GROMACS .gro file of C-alpha atoms in nm:
model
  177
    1UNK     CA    1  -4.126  -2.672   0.718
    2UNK     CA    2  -4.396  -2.854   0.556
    3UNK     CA    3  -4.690  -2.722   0.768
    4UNK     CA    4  -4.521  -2.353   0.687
    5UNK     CA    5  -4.579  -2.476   0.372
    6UNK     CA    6  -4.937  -2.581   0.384
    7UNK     CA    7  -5.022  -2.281   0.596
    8UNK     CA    8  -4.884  -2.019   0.349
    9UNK     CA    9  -5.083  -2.164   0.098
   10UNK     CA   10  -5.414  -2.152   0.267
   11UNK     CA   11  -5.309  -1.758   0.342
   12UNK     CA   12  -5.317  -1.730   0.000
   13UNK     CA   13  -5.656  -1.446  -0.096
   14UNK     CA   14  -5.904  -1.604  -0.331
   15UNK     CA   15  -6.116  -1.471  -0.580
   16UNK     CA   16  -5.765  -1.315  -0.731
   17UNK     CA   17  -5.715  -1.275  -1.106
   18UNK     CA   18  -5.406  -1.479  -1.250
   19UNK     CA   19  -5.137  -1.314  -1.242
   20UNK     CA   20  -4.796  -1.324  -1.426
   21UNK     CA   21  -4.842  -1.715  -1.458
   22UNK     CA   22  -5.152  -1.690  -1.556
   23UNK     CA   23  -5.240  -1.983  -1.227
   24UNK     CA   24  -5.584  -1.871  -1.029
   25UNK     CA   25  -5.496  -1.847  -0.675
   26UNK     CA   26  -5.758  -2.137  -0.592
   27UNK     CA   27  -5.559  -2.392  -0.856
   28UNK     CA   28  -5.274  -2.447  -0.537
   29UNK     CA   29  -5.494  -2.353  -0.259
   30UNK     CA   30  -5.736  -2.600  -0.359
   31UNK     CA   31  -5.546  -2.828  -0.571
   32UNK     CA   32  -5.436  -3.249  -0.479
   33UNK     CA   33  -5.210  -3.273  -0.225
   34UNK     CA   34  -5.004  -3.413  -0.447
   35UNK     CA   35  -4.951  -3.045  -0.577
   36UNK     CA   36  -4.896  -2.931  -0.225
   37UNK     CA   37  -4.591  -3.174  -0.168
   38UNK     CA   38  -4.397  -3.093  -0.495
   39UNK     CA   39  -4.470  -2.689  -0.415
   40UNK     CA   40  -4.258  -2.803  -0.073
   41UNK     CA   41  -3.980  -3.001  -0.228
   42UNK     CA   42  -3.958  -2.703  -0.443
   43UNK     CA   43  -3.920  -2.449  -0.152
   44UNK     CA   44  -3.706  -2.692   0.025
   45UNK     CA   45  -3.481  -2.665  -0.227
   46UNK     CA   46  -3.463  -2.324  -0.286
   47UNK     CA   47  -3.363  -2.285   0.130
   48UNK     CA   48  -3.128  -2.544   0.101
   49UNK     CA   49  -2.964  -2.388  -0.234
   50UNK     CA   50  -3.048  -2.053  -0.049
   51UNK     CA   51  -3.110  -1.971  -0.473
   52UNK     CA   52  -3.496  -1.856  -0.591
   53UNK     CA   53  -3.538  -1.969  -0.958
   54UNK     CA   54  -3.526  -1.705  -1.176
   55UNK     CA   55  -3.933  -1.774  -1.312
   56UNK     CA   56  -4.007  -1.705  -0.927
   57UNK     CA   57  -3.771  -1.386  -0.903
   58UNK     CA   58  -3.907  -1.258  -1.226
   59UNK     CA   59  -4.203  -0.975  -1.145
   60UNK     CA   60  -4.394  -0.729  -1.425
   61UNK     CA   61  -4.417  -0.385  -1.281
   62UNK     CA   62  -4.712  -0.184  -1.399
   63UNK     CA   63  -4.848   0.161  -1.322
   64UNK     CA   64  -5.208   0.258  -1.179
   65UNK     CA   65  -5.343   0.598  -1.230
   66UNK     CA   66  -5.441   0.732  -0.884
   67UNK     CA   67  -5.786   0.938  -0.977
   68UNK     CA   68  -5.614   1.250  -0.865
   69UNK     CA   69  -5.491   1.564  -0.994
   70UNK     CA   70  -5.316   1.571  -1.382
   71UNK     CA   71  -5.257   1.239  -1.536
   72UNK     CA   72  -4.974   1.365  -1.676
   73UNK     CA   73  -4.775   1.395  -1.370
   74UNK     CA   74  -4.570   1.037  -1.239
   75UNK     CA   75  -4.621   1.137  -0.861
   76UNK     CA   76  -5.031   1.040  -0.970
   77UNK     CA   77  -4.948   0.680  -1.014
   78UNK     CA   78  -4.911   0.400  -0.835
   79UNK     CA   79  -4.664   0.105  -0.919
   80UNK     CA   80  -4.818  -0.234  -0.845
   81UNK     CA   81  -4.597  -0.566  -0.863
   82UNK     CA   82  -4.760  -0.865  -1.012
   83UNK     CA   83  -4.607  -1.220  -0.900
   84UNK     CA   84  -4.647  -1.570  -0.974
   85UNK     CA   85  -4.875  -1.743  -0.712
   86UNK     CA   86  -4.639  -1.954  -0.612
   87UNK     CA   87  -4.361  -1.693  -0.548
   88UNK     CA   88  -4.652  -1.542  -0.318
   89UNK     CA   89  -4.651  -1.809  -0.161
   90UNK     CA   90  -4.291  -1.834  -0.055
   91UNK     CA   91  -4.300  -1.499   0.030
   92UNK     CA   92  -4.566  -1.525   0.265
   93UNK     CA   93  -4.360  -1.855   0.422
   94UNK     CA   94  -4.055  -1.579   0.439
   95UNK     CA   95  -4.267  -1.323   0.587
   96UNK     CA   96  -4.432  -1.595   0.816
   97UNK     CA   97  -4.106  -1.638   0.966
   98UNK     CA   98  -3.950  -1.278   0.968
   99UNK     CA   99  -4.249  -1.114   1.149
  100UNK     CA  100  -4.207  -1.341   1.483
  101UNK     CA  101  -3.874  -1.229   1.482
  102UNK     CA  102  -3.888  -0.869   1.463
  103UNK     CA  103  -4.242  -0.904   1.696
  104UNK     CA  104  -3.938  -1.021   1.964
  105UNK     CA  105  -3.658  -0.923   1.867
  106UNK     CA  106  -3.665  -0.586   1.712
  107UNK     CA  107  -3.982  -0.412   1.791
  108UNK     CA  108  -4.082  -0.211   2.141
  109UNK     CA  109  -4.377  -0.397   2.345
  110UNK     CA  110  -4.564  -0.077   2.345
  111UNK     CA  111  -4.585  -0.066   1.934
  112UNK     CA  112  -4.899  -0.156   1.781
  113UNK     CA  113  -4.882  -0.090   1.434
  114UNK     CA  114  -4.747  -0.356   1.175
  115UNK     CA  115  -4.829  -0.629   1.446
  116UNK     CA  116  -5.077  -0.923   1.462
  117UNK     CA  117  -5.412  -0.824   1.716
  118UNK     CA  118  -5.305  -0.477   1.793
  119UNK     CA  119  -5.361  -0.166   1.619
  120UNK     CA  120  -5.510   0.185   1.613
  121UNK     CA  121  -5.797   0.093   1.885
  122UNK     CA  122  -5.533  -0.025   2.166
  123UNK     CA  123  -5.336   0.300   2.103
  124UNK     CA  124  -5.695   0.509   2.171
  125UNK     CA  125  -5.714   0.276   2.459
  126UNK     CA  126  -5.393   0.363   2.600
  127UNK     CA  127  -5.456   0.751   2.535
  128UNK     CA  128  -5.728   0.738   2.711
  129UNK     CA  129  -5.635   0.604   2.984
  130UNK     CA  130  -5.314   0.852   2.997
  131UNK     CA  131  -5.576   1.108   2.985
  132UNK     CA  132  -5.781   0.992   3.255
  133UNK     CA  133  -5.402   0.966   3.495
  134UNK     CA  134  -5.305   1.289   3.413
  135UNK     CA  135  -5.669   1.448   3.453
  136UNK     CA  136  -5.646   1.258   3.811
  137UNK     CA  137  -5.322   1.384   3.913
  138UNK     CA  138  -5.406   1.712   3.748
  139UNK     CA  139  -5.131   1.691   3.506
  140UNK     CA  140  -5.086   1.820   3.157
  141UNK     CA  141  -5.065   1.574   2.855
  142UNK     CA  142  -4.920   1.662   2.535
  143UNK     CA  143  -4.906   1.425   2.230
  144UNK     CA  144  -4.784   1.544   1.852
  145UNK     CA  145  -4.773   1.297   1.580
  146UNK     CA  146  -4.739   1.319   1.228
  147UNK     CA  147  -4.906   1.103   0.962
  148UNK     CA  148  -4.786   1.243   0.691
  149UNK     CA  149  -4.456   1.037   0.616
  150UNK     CA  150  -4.557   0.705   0.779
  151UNK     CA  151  -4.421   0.537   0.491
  152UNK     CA  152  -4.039   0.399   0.581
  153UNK     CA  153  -3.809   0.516   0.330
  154UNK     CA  154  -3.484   0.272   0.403
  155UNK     CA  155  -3.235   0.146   0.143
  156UNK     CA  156  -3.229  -0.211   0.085
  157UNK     CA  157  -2.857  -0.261   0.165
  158UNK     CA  158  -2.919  -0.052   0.454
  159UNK     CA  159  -3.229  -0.301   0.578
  160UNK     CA  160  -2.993  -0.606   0.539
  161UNK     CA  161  -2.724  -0.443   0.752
  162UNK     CA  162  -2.977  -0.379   1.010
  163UNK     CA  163  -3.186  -0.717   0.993
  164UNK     CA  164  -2.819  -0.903   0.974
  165UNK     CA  165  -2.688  -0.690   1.345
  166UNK     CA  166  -2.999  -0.790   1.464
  167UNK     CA  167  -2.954  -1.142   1.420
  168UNK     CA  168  -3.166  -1.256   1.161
  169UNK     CA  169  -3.008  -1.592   1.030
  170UNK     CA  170  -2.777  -1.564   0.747
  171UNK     CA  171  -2.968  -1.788   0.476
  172UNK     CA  172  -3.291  -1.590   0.559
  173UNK     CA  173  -3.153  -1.265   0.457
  174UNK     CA  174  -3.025  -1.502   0.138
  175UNK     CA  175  -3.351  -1.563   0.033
  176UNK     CA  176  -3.514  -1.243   0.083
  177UNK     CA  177  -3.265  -1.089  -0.118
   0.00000   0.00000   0.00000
């Protein structure tokens, strides 16, 4: 676990303001490694305990105005959650080990979106070369999409119901929660 650790926080994004903790991004990216080690112990412990210290679990929630329409109306903001680096950091270490997972586990080989070296471009590729089958056979090809509601709207209980039947380990789901 320590070089999830130690990768996680070189994932970390520079040139960041502080956040809720008021720690720059490059004071544990760049720190001793002294620092690195006790950030470890401290993640250790909270997989071990399978418990996220309430400091880490505590976010500030504030709104962004959109630059659209009347200012006056909610839908024209945006809600942006500010964490403490280092509860960034263990996210990306829990996110580091879900997406593997649901790469082989959950998701079809032919999606591309939310997945690491594929995206948009190999699904033009792979229209394209449907196109150029059917025009060859002298076949049709239909496609209809829809972009509007990309965005997944799930409940959290019902996510943990679905990550837990698909076999996602216990104390993982723990943590995340």
């Amino acid at each position: 676990m320590l070089e999830k650790s130690f990768t996680a926080i070189d994932q970390i994004k520079s040139n960041k303001a502080p956040e809720v903790d008021g720690i720059p991004p490059e004071a544990l990216k760049y720190g001793i490694p002294a620092l690195h080690f006790k950030l470890h112990a401290l993640f250790i412990a909270c997989w071990e305990q399978e418990k996220i210290p309430q400091d880490l679990r505590d976010a500030v929630i504030v709104t962004l105005y959109k630059n659209k329409d009347d200012k006056s109306d909610c839908s024209n903001y945006q809600g942006i959650t500010l964490l403490s680096v280092v509860r960034k950091i263990l996210a990306r270490i829990l996110l580091n080990r879900l997406v593997p997972f649901i790469a082989e586990e959950v998701l079809l080989e032919s999606q591309c979106g939310f997945r690491a070296n594929r995206g948009m471009i190999d699904m033009v590729f792979v229209l394209r070369q449907m196109q150029e089958k059917c025009r060859e056979q002298n076949k049709g090809l239909y496609i209809t999409y829809s972009v509007k509601h990309c965005k997944v709207n799930e409940s959290r209980n019902g996510l943990w119901k679905i990550l837990r039947k698909l076999g996602c380990p216990p104390e993982y789901l723990t943590m995340v929660r």
